[in-house]
Short mmCIF file of C-alpha atoms in Angstrom, two decimals:
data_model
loop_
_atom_site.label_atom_id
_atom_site.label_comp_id
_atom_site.label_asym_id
_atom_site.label_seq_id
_atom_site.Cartn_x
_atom_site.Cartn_y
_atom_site.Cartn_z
CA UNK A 476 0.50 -20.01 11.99
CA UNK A 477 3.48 -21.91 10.27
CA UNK A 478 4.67 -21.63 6.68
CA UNK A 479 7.65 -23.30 4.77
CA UNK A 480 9.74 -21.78 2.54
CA UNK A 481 9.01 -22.35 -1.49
CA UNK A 482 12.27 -23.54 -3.04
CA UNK A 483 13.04 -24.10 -6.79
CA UNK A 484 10.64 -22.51 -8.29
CA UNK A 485 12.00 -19.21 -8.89
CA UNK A 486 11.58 -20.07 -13.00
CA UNK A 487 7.90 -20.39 -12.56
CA UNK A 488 6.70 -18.04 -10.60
CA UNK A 489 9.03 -15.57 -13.13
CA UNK A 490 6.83 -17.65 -15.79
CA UNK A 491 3.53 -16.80 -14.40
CA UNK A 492 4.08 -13.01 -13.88
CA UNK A 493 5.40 -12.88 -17.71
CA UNK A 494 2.03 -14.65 -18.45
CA UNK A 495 -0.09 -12.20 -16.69
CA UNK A 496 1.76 -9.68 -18.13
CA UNK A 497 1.24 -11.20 -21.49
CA UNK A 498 -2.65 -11.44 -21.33
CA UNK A 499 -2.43 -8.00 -20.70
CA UNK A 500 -0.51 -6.78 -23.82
CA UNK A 501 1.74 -3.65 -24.10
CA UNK A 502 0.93 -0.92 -21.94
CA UNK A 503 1.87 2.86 -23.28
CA UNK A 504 1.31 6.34 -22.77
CA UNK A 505 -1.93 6.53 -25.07
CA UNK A 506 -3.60 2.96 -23.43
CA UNK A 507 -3.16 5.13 -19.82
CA UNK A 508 -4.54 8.40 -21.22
CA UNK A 509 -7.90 6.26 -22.76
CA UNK A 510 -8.57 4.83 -19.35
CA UNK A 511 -8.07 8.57 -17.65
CA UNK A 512 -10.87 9.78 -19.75
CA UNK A 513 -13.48 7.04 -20.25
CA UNK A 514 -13.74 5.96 -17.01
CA UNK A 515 -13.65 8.88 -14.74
CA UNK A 516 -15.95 7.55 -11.94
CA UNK A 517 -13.36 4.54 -11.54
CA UNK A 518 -10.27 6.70 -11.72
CA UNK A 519 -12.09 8.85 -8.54
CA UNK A 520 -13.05 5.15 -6.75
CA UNK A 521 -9.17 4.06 -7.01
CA UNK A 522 -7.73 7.34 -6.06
CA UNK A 523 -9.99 7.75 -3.30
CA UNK A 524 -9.36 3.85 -2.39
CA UNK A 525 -5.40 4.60 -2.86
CA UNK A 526 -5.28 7.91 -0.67
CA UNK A 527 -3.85 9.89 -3.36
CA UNK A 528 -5.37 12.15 -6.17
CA UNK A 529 -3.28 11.58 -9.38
CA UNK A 530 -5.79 10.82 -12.18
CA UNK A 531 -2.80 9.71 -14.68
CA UNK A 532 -1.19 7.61 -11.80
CA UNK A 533 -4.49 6.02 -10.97
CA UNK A 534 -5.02 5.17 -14.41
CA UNK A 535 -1.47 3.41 -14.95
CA UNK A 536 -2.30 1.64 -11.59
CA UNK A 537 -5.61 0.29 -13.26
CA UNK A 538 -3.25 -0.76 -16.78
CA UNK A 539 -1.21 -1.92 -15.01
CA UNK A 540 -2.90 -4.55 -13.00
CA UNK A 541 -5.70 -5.20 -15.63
CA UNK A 542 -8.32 -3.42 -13.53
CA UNK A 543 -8.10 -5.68 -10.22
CA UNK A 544 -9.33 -2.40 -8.15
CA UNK A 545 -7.72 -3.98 -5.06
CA UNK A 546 -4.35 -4.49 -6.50
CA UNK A 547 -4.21 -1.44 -8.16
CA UNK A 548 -5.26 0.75 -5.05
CA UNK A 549 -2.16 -1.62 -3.48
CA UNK A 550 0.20 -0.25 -6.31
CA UNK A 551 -0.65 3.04 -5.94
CA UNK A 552 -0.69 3.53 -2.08
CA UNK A 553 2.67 2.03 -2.27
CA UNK A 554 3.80 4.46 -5.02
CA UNK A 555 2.75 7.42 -2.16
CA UNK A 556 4.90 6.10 0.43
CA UNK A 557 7.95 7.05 -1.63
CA UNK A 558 6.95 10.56 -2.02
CA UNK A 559 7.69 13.55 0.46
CA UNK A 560 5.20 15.30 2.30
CA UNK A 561 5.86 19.24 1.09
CA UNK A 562 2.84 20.85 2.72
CA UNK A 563 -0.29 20.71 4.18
CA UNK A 564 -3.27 22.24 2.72
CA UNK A 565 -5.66 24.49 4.30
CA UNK A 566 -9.07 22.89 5.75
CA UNK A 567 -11.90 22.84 2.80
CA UNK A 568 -14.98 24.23 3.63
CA UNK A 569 -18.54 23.34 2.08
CA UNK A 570 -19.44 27.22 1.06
CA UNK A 571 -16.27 27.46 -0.84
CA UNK A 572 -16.44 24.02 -2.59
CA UNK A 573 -17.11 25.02 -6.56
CA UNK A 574 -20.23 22.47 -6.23
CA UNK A 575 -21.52 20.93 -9.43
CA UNK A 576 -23.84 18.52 -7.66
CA UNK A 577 -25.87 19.41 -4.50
CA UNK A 578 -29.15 17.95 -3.04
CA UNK A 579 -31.54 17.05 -0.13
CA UNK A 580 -33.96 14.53 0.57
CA UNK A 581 -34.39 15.96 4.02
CA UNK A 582 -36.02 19.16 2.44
CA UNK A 583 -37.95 20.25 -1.07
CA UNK A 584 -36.68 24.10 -0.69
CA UNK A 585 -33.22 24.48 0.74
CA UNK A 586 -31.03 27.48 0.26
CA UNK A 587 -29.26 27.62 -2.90
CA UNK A 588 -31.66 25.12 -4.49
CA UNK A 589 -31.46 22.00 -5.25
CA UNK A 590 -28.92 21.13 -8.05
CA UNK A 591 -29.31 17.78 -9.84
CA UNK A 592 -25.98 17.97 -11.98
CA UNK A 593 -24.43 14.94 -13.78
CA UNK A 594 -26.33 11.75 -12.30
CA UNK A 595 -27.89 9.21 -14.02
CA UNK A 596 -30.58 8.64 -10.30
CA UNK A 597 -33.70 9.68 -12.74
CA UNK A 598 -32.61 7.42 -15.88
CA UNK A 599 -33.28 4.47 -17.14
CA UNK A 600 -30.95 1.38 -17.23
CA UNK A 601 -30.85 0.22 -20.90
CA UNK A 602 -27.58 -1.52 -21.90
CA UNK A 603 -26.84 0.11 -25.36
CA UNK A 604 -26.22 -2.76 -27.38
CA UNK A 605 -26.42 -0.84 -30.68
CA UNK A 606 -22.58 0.50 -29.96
CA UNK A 607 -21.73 -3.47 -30.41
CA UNK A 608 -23.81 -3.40 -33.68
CA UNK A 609 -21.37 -0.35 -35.35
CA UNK A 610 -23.45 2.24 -34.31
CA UNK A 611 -21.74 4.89 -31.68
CA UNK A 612 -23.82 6.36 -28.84
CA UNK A 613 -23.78 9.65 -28.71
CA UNK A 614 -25.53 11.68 -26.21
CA UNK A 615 -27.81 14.47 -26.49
CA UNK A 616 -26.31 18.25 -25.82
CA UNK A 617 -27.72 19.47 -22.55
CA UNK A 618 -29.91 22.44 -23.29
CA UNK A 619 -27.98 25.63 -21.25
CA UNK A 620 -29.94 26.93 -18.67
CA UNK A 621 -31.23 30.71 -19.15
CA UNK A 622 -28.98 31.58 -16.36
CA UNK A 623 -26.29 30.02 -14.26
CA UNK A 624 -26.17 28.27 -10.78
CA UNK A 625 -23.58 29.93 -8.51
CA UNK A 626 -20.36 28.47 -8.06
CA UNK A 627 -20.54 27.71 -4.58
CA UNK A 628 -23.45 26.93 -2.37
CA UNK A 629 -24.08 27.51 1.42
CA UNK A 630 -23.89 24.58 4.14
CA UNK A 631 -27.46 23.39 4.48
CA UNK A 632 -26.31 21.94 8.32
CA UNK A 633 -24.93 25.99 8.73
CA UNK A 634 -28.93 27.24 7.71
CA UNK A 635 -30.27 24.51 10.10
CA UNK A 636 -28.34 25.40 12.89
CA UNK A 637 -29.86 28.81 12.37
CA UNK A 638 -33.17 27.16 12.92
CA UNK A 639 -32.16 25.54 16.00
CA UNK A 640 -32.44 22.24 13.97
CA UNK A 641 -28.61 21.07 14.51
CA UNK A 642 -26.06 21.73 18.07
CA UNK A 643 -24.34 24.20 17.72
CA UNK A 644 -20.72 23.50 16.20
CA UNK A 645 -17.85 24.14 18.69
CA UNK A 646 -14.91 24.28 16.42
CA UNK A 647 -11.39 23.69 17.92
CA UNK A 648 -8.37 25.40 16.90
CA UNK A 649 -5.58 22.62 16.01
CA UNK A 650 -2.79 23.01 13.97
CA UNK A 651 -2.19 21.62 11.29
CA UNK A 652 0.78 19.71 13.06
CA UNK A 653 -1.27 18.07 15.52
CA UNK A 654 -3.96 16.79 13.01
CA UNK A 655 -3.49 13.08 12.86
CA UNK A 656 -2.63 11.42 9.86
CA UNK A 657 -4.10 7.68 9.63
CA UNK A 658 -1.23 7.20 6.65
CA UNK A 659 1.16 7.37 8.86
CA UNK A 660 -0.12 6.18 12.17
CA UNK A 661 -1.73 3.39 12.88
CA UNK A 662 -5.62 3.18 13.96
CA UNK A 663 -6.42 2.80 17.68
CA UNK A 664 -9.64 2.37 19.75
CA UNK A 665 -11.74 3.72 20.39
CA UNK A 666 -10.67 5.86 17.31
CA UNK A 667 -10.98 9.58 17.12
CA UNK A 668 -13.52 11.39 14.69
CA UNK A 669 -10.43 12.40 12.80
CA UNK A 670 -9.11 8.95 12.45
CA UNK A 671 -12.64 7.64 11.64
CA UNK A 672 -13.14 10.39 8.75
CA UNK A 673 -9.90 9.61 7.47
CA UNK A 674 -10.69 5.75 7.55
CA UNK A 675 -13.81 5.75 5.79
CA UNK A 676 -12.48 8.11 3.43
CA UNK A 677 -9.94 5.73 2.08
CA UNK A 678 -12.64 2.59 2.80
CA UNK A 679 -13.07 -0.19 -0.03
CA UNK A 680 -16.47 1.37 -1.83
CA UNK A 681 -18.05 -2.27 -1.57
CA UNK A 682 -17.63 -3.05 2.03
CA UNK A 683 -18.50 0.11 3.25
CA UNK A 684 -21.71 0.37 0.90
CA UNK A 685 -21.92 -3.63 2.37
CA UNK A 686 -21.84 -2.57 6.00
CA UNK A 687 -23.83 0.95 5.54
CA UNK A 688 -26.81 -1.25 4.21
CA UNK A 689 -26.52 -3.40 7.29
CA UNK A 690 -27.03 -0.34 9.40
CA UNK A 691 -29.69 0.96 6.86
CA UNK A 692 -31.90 -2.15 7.32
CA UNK A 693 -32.09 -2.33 10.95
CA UNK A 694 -28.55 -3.58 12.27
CA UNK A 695 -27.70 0.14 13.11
CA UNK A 696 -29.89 2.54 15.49
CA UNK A 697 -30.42 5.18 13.07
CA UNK A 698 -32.34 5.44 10.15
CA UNK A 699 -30.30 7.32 7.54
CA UNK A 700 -31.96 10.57 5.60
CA UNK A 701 -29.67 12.49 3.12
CA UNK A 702 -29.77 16.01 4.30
CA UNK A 703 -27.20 17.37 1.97
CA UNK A 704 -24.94 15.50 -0.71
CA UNK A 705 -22.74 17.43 -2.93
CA UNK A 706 -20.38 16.83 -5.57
CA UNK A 707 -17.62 19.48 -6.28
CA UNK A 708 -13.85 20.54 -7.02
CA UNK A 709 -11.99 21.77 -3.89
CA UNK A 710 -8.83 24.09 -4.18
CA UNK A 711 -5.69 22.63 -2.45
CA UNK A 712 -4.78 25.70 -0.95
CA UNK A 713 -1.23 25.78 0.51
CA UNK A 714 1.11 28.24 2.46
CA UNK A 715 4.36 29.20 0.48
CA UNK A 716 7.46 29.34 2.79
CA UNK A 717 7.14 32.99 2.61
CA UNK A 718 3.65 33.24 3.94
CA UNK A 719 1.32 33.78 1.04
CA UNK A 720 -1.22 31.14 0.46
CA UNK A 721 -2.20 30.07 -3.12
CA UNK A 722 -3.49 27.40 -4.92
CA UNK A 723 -2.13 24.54 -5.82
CA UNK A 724 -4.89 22.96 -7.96
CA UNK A 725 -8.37 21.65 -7.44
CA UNK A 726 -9.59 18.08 -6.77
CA UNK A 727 -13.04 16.38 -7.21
CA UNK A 728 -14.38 15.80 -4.18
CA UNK A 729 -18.09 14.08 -2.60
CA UNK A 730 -19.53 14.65 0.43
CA UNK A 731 -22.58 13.59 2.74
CA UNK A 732 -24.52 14.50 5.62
CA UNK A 733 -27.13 11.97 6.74
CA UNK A 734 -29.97 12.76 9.20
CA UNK A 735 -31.27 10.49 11.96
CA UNK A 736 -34.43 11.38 14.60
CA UNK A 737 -34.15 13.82 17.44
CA UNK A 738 -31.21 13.25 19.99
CA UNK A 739 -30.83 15.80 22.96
CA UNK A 740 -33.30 18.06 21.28
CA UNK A 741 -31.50 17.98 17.66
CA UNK A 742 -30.87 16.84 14.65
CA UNK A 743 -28.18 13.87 14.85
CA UNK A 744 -25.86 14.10 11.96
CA UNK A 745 -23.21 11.60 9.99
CA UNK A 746 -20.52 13.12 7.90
CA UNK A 747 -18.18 11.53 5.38
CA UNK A 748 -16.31 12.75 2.52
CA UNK A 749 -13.31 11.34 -0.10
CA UNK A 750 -11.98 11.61 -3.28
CA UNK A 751 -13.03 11.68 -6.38
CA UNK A 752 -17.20 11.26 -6.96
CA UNK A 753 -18.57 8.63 -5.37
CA UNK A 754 -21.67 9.50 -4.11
CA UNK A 755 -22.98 5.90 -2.51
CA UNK A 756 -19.83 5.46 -0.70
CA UNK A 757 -20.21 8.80 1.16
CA UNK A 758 -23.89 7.85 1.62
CA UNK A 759 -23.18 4.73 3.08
CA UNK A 760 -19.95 5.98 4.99
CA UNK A 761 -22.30 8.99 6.69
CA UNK A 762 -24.62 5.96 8.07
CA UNK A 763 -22.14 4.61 8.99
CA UNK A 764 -20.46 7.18 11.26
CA UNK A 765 -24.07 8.70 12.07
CA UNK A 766 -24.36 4.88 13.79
CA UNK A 767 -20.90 4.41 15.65
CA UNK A 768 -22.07 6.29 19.09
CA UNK A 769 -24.27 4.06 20.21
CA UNK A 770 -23.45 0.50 18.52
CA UNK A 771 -22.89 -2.81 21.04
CA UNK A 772 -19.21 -4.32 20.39
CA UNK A 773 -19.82 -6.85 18.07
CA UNK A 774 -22.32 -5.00 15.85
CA UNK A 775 -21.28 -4.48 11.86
CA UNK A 776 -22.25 -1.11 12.87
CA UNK A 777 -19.83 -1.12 15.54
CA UNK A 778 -16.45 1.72 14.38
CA UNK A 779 -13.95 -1.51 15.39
CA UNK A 780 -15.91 -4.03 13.50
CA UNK A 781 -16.53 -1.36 9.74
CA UNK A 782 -13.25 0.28 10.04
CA UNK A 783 -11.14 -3.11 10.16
CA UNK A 784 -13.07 -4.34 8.09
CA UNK A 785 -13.56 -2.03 4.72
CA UNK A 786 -9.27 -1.19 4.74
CA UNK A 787 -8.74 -2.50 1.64
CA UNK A 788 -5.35 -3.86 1.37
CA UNK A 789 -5.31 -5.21 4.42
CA UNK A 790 -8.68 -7.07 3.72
CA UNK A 791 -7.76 -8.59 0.30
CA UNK A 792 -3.64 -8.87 1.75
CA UNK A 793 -5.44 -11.30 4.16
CA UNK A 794 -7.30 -13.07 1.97
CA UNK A 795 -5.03 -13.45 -0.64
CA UNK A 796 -1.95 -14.91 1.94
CA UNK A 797 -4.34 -18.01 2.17
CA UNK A 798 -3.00 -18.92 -1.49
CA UNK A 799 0.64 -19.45 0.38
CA UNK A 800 1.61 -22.56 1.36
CA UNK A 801 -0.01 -23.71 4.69
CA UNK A 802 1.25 -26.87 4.58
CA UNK A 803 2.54 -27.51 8.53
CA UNK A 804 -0.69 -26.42 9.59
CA UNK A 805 -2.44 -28.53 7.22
CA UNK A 806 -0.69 -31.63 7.76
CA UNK A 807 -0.86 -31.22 11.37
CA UNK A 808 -4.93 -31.55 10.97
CA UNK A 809 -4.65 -34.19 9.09
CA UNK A 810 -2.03 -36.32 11.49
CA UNK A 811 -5.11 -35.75 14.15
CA UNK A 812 -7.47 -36.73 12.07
CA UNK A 813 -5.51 -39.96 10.91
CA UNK A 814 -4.38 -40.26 14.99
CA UNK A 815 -8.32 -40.31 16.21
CA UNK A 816 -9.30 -42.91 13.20
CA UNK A 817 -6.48 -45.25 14.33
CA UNK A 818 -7.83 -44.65 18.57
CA UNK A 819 -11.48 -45.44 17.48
CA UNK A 820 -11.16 -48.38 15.19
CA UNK A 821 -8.65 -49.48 18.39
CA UNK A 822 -11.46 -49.12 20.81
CA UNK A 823 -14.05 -50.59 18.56
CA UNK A 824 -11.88 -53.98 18.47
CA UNK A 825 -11.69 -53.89 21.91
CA UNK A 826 -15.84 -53.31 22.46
CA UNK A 827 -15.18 -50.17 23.92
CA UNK A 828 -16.30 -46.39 23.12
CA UNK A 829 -14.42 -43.86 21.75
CA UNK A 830 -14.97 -40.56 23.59
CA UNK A 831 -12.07 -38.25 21.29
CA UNK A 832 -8.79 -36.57 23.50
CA UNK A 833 -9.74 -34.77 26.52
CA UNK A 834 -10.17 -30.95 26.22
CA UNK A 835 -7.28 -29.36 27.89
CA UNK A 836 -7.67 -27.09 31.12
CA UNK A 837 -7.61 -23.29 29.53
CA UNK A 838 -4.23 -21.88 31.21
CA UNK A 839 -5.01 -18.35 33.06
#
């Protein structure tokens, strides 16, 4: 692919930032804070997106590029590459997530209980045009419950493996050294779980939920059934130099396990997790990995074919170098074009037919 250089127009492409900038208006300290705390569900989408849990960053990202999710998950993955790497945390587990959010469609009665938490699944969707009309919307206080769910719930796969319902896990010691880090290596196939995980973790929201409803109706081999989704807040625990481990904050977190029919004489399982709460990614993610064993190359279902295909910034980075100047290319298809018009109205004068140029040989 050939491109030519842009020269003298330095003035207005410095023009044309100043009048996106402009549209925009002022951005301060208070117009950051208002997005942080209206929009919580699209702070967790960019900082899951971006690979880095900052609420306050992620909401200067969004400011900042006038909430163009791709470029502002572009800003802020490139703000992360600046900063050190001081520790790594210790592994999360589900029983010690402080879930908020936790059900099954696989089962009515599951240990702990089914917690509905804050979803709007069982609501209607009425725009509420009366806020336009002066009037604010202001919702109802929820009624407490007579007593309190506990703060963390068991691993529903954990009971089923009790009932001989899910393989038995075979956990690996690895330290945290040897884990592999997709931010700062690149992706290979046929990728590891780890580097899968990681992938879909950080996945743009619309192509995975895109590419798990192709596996959902019928391009995949498995039928997805939630068996456990939960939304929670994970402590980042950490080891201090001196050996004591403490923490060093919590982050919102989603996870899913999806279901499929019998394999080997168990229940198949597909995992995913991120950021933030954003339950249909996971959903969709989870298909997707519960699908990635036994898809044909070529499939959408296929790990290749999602995980190139939902990295974000290299998606839209693609797309968006098509608005550079192609113009060797271009006018190269065009002087064949003009080339086989001047050859056939040649052979036409001359009663003859013409057949285009002759394919060349492929060289091997």
């Amino acid at each position: 692919m050939a491109y030519v250089a842009t020269r003298g127009g330095e003035k207005a492409i410095e023009q044309a930032e100043r009048l996106f900038r402009q549209d925009l208006g002022t951005i301060d300290a208070q117009r950051v804070e208002t997005i942080r705390a209206t929009m919580p569900y699209l702070i967790d989408r960019v900082m899951g997106e971006a690979s880095l849990y900052d609420e306050e960053l992620a909401a200067l990202a969004l400011a900042q590029t006038g909430g163009e999710l791709s470029e502002a998950v572009l800003v802020l993955r490139a703000w992360r590459t600046t900063q050190p790497r001081l520790a790594i945390a210790r592994p999360v587990k589900q029983d010690e997530v402080l879930t908020q959010r936790r059900i099954s469609a696989a089962f009515k009665d599951i240990p702990g209980g089914q917690i509905l938490g804050p979803t709007l699944d069982y609501s209607h969707r009425v725009l509420a045009t009366d806020v336009l009309e002066g009037k604010p919307f202001a919702p109802p206080a929820v009624d407490k419950a007579a007593s309190s769910a506990p703060a963390k719930q068991p691993s529903l796969a954990d009971w089923q493996r009790q009932q001989g319902l899910v393989a038995p896990a075979n956990p690996s010691a690895v330290s945290p050294e040897d884990i592999p880090d997709l931010t700062r290596e690149p992706l290979l196939f046929p990728a590891s779980r780890a580097h899968r995980l990681q992938s879909l973790a950080r996945a743009e929201t619309g192509g995975v939920l895109a590419l798990g409803y192709a596996a959902m109706r019928g391009y995949g081999n498995a039928h997805p059934t939630v068996n456990e989704l939960r939304l929670g807040e994970a402590n980042v625990v950490v080891r201090h130099p001196r050996g004591t481990e403490f923490s060093a904050g919590r982050v919102r977190v989603s996870q899913a396990e999806v279901t499929s029919k019998e394999k080997g004489g168990y229940l198949e399982l597909g995992f995913a997790a991120t950021f933030g709460w954003n339950e249909v990614k996971v959903i969709a993610a989870a298909t997707l990995d519960l699908n990635s064993d036994d898809a044909p190359v070529g499939s959408p279902v296929h790990e290749e074919f999602y995980l190139y295909h939902t990295e974000s910034v290299e998606a839209s980075g693609f797309c968006i170098h098509f608005k550079l100047p192609h113009y060797v290319t271009f006018q190269s298809i065009l002087d064949a074009m003009r080339d086989a018009k001047v050859k056939r109205a040649a052979a036409e004068a001359a009663g003859e037919v013409y057949l285009g140029e002759p394919e060349e040989e492929p060289v091997l």
